[in-house]
PDB file of C-alpha atoms in Angstrom:
ATOM      1  CA  MET A 792     -71.786  14.367  -3.839  1.00  0.00           C
ATOM      2  CA  ASN A 793     -71.226  11.326  -6.014  1.00  0.00           C
ATOM      3  CA  LYS A 794     -70.032  13.540  -8.854  1.00  0.00           C
ATOM      4  CA  LYS A 795     -67.363  15.175  -6.623  1.00  0.00           C
ATOM      5  CA  VAL A 796     -65.969  11.815  -5.519  1.00  0.00           C
ATOM      6  CA  ARG A 797     -65.587  10.672  -9.145  1.00  0.00           C
ATOM      7  CA  ALA A 798     -63.859  13.932 -10.079  1.00  0.00           C
ATOM      8  CA  TRP A 799     -61.340  13.512  -7.270  1.00  0.00           C
ATOM      9  CA  ARG A 800     -60.620   9.883  -8.218  1.00  0.00           C
ATOM     10  CA  SER A 801     -60.026  10.670 -11.856  1.00  0.00           C
ATOM     11  CA  GLY A 802     -57.363  13.269 -10.952  1.00  0.00           C
ATOM     12  CA  PHE A 803     -54.769  10.797  -9.664  1.00  0.00           C
ATOM     13  CA  GLY A 804     -54.757   7.366 -11.231  1.00  0.00           C
ATOM     14  CA  PHE A 805     -52.871   4.126 -11.283  1.00  0.00           C
ATOM     15  CA  ALA A 806     -50.400   5.324 -13.938  1.00  0.00           C
ATOM     16  CA  GLN A 807     -49.331   8.262 -11.808  1.00  0.00           C
ATOM     17  CA  ILE A 808     -48.814   6.027  -8.773  1.00  0.00           C
ATOM     18  CA  ILE A 809     -46.632   3.610 -10.764  1.00  0.00           C
ATOM     19  CA  ALA A 810     -44.655   6.515 -12.274  1.00  0.00           C
ATOM     20  CA  MET A 811     -43.988   7.881  -8.810  1.00  0.00           C
ATOM     21  CA  LEU A 812     -42.860   4.495  -7.504  1.00  0.00           C
ATOM     22  CA  LEU A 813     -40.599   3.812 -10.491  1.00  0.00           C
ATOM     23  CA  VAL A 814     -39.150   7.274 -11.174  1.00  0.00           C
ATOM     24  CA  VAL A 815     -39.632   9.885  -8.480  1.00  0.00           C
ATOM     25  CA  ILE A 816     -38.827   7.928  -5.318  1.00  0.00           C
ATOM     26  CA  PRO A 817     -35.625   6.224  -6.649  1.00  0.00           C
ATOM     27  CA  THR A 818     -34.413   9.551  -8.069  1.00  0.00           C
ATOM     28  CA  LEU A 819     -35.017  11.261  -4.755  1.00  0.00           C
ATOM     29  CA  ALA A 820     -33.200   8.482  -2.894  1.00  0.00           C
ATOM     30  CA  PHE A 821     -30.217   8.743  -5.282  1.00  0.00           C
ATOM     31  CA  ILE A 822     -30.020  12.517  -4.793  1.00  0.00           C
ATOM     32  CA  VAL A 823     -30.111  12.187  -1.001  1.00  0.00           C
ATOM     33  CA  ILE A 824     -27.347   9.541  -1.027  1.00  0.00           C
ATOM     34  CA  LEU A 825     -25.230  11.615  -3.413  1.00  0.00           C
ATOM     35  CA  LEU A 826     -25.621  14.728  -1.256  1.00  0.00           C
ATOM     36  CA  THR A 827     -24.637  12.892   1.927  1.00  0.00           C
ATOM     37  CA  ASP A 828     -21.519  11.494   0.222  1.00  0.00           C
ATOM     38  CA  TYR A 829     -20.635  14.940  -1.103  1.00  0.00           C
ATOM     39  CA  TRP A 830     -21.125  16.374   2.382  1.00  0.00           C
ATOM     40  CA  GLY A 831     -18.684  13.766   3.732  1.00  0.00           C
ATOM     41  CA  VAL A 832     -16.047  14.659   1.130  1.00  0.00           C
ATOM     42  CA  MET A 833     -16.362  18.361   1.902  1.00  0.00           C
ATOM     43  CA  ARG A 834     -16.092  17.708   5.643  1.00  0.00           C
ATOM     44  CA  VAL A 835     -12.881  15.697   5.145  1.00  0.00           C
ATOM     45  CA  ASP A 836     -11.481  18.367   2.818  1.00  0.00           C
ATOM     46  CA  ASN A 837     -12.175  21.049   5.413  1.00  0.00           C
ATOM     47  CA  ASN A 838     -10.412  18.989   8.108  1.00  0.00           C
ATOM     48  CA  LEU A 839      -7.350  18.571   5.870  1.00  0.00           C
ATOM     49  CA  ILE A 840      -7.198  22.333   5.342  1.00  0.00           C
ATOM     50  CA  LEU A 841      -7.410  22.857   9.108  1.00  0.00           C
ATOM     51  CA  ILE A 842      -4.614  20.323   9.684  1.00  0.00           C
ATOM     52  CA  SER A 843      -2.352  22.007   7.133  1.00  0.00           C
ATOM     53  CA  ASN A 844      -3.062  25.376   8.748  1.00  0.00           C
ATOM     54  CA  ILE A 845      -2.254  24.093  12.259  1.00  0.00           C
ATOM     55  CA  MET A 846       0.946  22.363  11.182  1.00  0.00           C
ATOM     56  CA  SER A 847       2.234  25.225   9.030  1.00  0.00           C
ATOM     57  CA  ARG A 848       1.607  27.689  11.873  1.00  0.00           C
ATOM     58  CA  ALA A 849       3.554  25.448  14.280  1.00  0.00           C
ATOM     59  CA  LEU A 850       6.413  25.040  11.806  1.00  0.00           C
ATOM     60  CA  ASP A 851       6.550  28.766  11.020  1.00  0.00           C
ATOM     61  CA  ASN A 852       7.166  29.654  14.661  1.00  0.00           C
ATOM     62  CA  GLU A 853       9.856  27.043  15.371  1.00  0.00           C
ATOM     63  CA  GLN A 854      13.396  28.221  16.128  1.00  0.00           C
ATOM     64  CA  ASN A 855      15.033  25.128  14.628  1.00  0.00           C
ATOM     65  CA  ILE A 856      13.030  23.095  12.154  1.00  0.00           C
ATOM     66  CA  THR A 857      15.611  20.297  11.790  1.00  0.00           C
ATOM     67  CA  ASN A 858      14.806  18.733  15.194  1.00  0.00           C
ATOM     68  CA  ILE A 859      11.106  19.408  15.082  1.00  0.00           C
ATOM     69  CA  LYS A 860       9.759  16.416  16.983  1.00  0.00           C
ATOM     70  CA  GLY A 861      11.314  17.551  20.284  1.00  0.00           C
ATOM     71  CA  SER A 862       9.463  20.867  20.459  1.00  0.00           C
ATOM     72  CA  SER A 863       6.548  21.179  22.882  1.00  0.00           C
ATOM     73  CA  MET A 864       4.693  23.574  20.539  1.00  0.00           C
ATOM     74  CA  TYR A 865       5.026  21.072  17.707  1.00  0.00           C
ATOM     75  CA  LYS A 866       3.822  18.204  19.920  1.00  0.00           C
ATOM     76  CA  SER A 867       0.748  20.202  20.913  1.00  0.00           C
ATOM     77  CA  ALA A 868       0.008  21.109  17.280  1.00  0.00           C
ATOM     78  CA  PHE A 869       0.548  17.494  16.223  1.00  0.00           C
ATOM     79  CA  LYS A 870      -1.940  16.325  18.875  1.00  0.00           C
ATOM     80  CA  ASN A 871      -4.536  18.869  17.676  1.00  0.00           C
ATOM     81  CA  ALA A 872      -3.968  17.858  14.054  1.00  0.00           C
ATOM     82  CA  ALA A 873      -4.322  14.171  14.928  1.00  0.00           C
ATOM     83  CA  SER A 874      -7.731  14.845  16.472  1.00  0.00           C
ATOM     84  CA  LEU A 875      -8.887  16.337  13.135  1.00  0.00           C
ATOM     85  CA  CYS A 876      -7.872  13.332  11.027  1.00  0.00           C
ATOM     86  CA  PRO A 877     -11.005  11.770   9.532  1.00  0.00           C
ATOM     87  CA  ASN A 878     -12.491   8.406  10.536  1.00  0.00           C
ATOM     88  CA  HIS A 879     -10.329   7.980  13.644  1.00  0.00           C
ATOM     89  CA  THR A 880      -7.111   7.670  11.659  1.00  0.00           C
ATOM     90  CA  SER A 881      -3.748   8.913  12.893  1.00  0.00           C
ATOM     91  CA  ILE A 882      -1.500  11.511  11.333  1.00  0.00           C
ATOM     92  CA  GLN A 883       2.026  10.572  10.295  1.00  0.00           C
ATOM     93  CA  LEU A 884       4.988  12.631   9.168  1.00  0.00           C
ATOM     94  CA  VAL A 885       5.924  11.124   5.799  1.00  0.00           C
ATOM     95  CA  SER A 886       8.778  13.342   4.641  1.00  0.00           C
ATOM     96  CA  GLN A 887      10.640  16.523   5.468  1.00  0.00           C
ATOM     97  CA  LYS A 888      13.159  18.019   3.068  1.00  0.00           C
ATOM     98  CA  PRO A 889      14.542  21.450   2.210  1.00  0.00           C
ATOM     99  CA  ASN A 890      12.296  23.660   0.141  1.00  0.00           C
ATOM    100  CA  PRO A 891      13.884  25.322  -2.917  1.00  0.00           C
ATOM    101  CA  SER A 892      12.101  28.610  -2.168  1.00  0.00           C
ATOM    102  CA  PRO A 893      13.837  30.675   0.525  1.00  0.00           C
ATOM    103  CA  ASN A 894      12.048  31.418   3.824  1.00  0.00           C
ATOM    104  CA  THR A 895       8.937  29.360   3.059  1.00  0.00           C
ATOM    105  CA  ILE A 896       7.322  26.395   4.723  1.00  0.00           C
ATOM    106  CA  ASP A 897       5.459  24.072   2.377  1.00  0.00           C
ATOM    107  CA  VAL A 898       2.967  21.723   4.105  1.00  0.00           C
ATOM    108  CA  THR A 899       0.987  19.001   2.323  1.00  0.00           C
ATOM    109  CA  VAL A 900      -1.622  16.826   4.066  1.00  0.00           C
ATOM    110  CA  SER A 901      -3.264  13.901   2.263  1.00  0.00           C
ATOM    111  CA  TYR A 902      -5.957  11.324   2.968  1.00  0.00           C
ATOM    112  CA  GLY A 903      -7.401   8.499   0.857  1.00  0.00           C
ATOM    113  CA  TYR A 904     -11.195   8.906   0.958  1.00  0.00           C
ATOM    114  CA  LYS A 905     -13.472   6.010   0.012  1.00  0.00           C
ATOM    115  CA  SER A 906     -17.276   6.037  -0.117  1.00  0.00           C
ATOM    116  CA  ARG A 907     -20.094   4.912  -2.415  1.00  0.00           C
ATOM    117  CA  TYR A 908     -19.398   7.421  -5.182  1.00  0.00           C
ATOM    118  CA  PHE A 909     -16.121   9.136  -4.282  1.00  0.00           C
ATOM    119  CA  ASN A 910     -12.834   7.257  -4.126  1.00  0.00           C
ATOM    120  CA  LYS A 911     -10.273  10.020  -4.110  1.00  0.00           C
ATOM    121  CA  ASN A 912      -6.932  10.920  -2.639  1.00  0.00           C
ATOM    122  CA  LEU A 913      -7.671  14.314  -1.081  1.00  0.00           C
ATOM    123  CA  GLN A 914      -4.841  16.772  -0.449  1.00  0.00           C
ATOM    124  CA  ALA A 915      -4.494  20.139   1.229  1.00  0.00           C
ATOM    125  CA  HIS A 916      -1.455  22.191   0.345  1.00  0.00           C
ATOM    126  CA  MET A 917      -0.291  25.346   2.149  1.00  0.00           C
ATOM    127  CA  ILE A 918       2.763  27.520   1.550  1.00  0.00           C
ATOM    128  CA  THR A 919       3.562  30.066   4.266  1.00  0.00           C
ATOM    129  CA  TYR A 920       6.316  32.505   5.117  1.00  0.00           C
ATOM    130  CA  SER A 921       8.735  31.407   7.850  1.00  0.00           C
ATOM    131  CA  TYR A 922       9.280  33.933  10.645  1.00  0.00           C
ATOM    132  CA  GLN A 923      12.571  32.266  11.554  1.00  0.00           C
ATOM    133  CA  ASP A 924      14.076  32.446   8.014  1.00  0.00           C
ATOM    134  CA  GLN A 925      13.865  28.698   7.475  1.00  0.00           C
ATOM    135  CA  ASN A 926      12.663  26.690   4.538  1.00  0.00           C
ATOM    136  CA  SER A 927      11.197  23.223   4.503  1.00  0.00           C
ATOM    137  CA  SER A 928       8.791  21.016   2.612  1.00  0.00           C
ATOM    138  CA  VAL A 929       6.806  18.736   4.927  1.00  0.00           C
ATOM    139  CA  LYS A 930       4.292  16.040   3.995  1.00  0.00           C
ATOM    140  CA  TYR A 931       1.761  14.461   6.370  1.00  0.00           C
ATOM    141  CA  ILE A 932      -0.731  11.695   5.740  1.00  0.00           C
ATOM    142  CA  CYS A 933      -3.792  10.595   7.686  1.00  0.00           C
ATOM    143  CA  LYS A 934      -3.808   6.789   7.770  1.00  0.00           C
TER     144      LYS A 934
END
């Protein structure tokens, strides 16, 4: 019995414990933190794509895109898009100008993302065909 106890003790020593404390655990913690930050970036990017999809669909179906803020369909889409803005920010229409391409709606949504490792300006860009033969380039920002 005494021989078995010594054999078990010699298998895992002080050097291995120190190596685990100094190398393995900090590396594992770094990987977990990096993955959670990456998950946050991907979640925000997905929300921006959803916002650009919602807004381009609303703009595509409008009869007159010049007075867009008065439309009830646009107001509903804007409210849905605002609920998808990350970190309880609000969505704002930054610019709307004619698009050089005929019959296309160009929507860009941007958000400045800040975390431990990622400080990026994320953008989602969508170009769609207008059913009402209109063209416009619209930019939104989540602030």
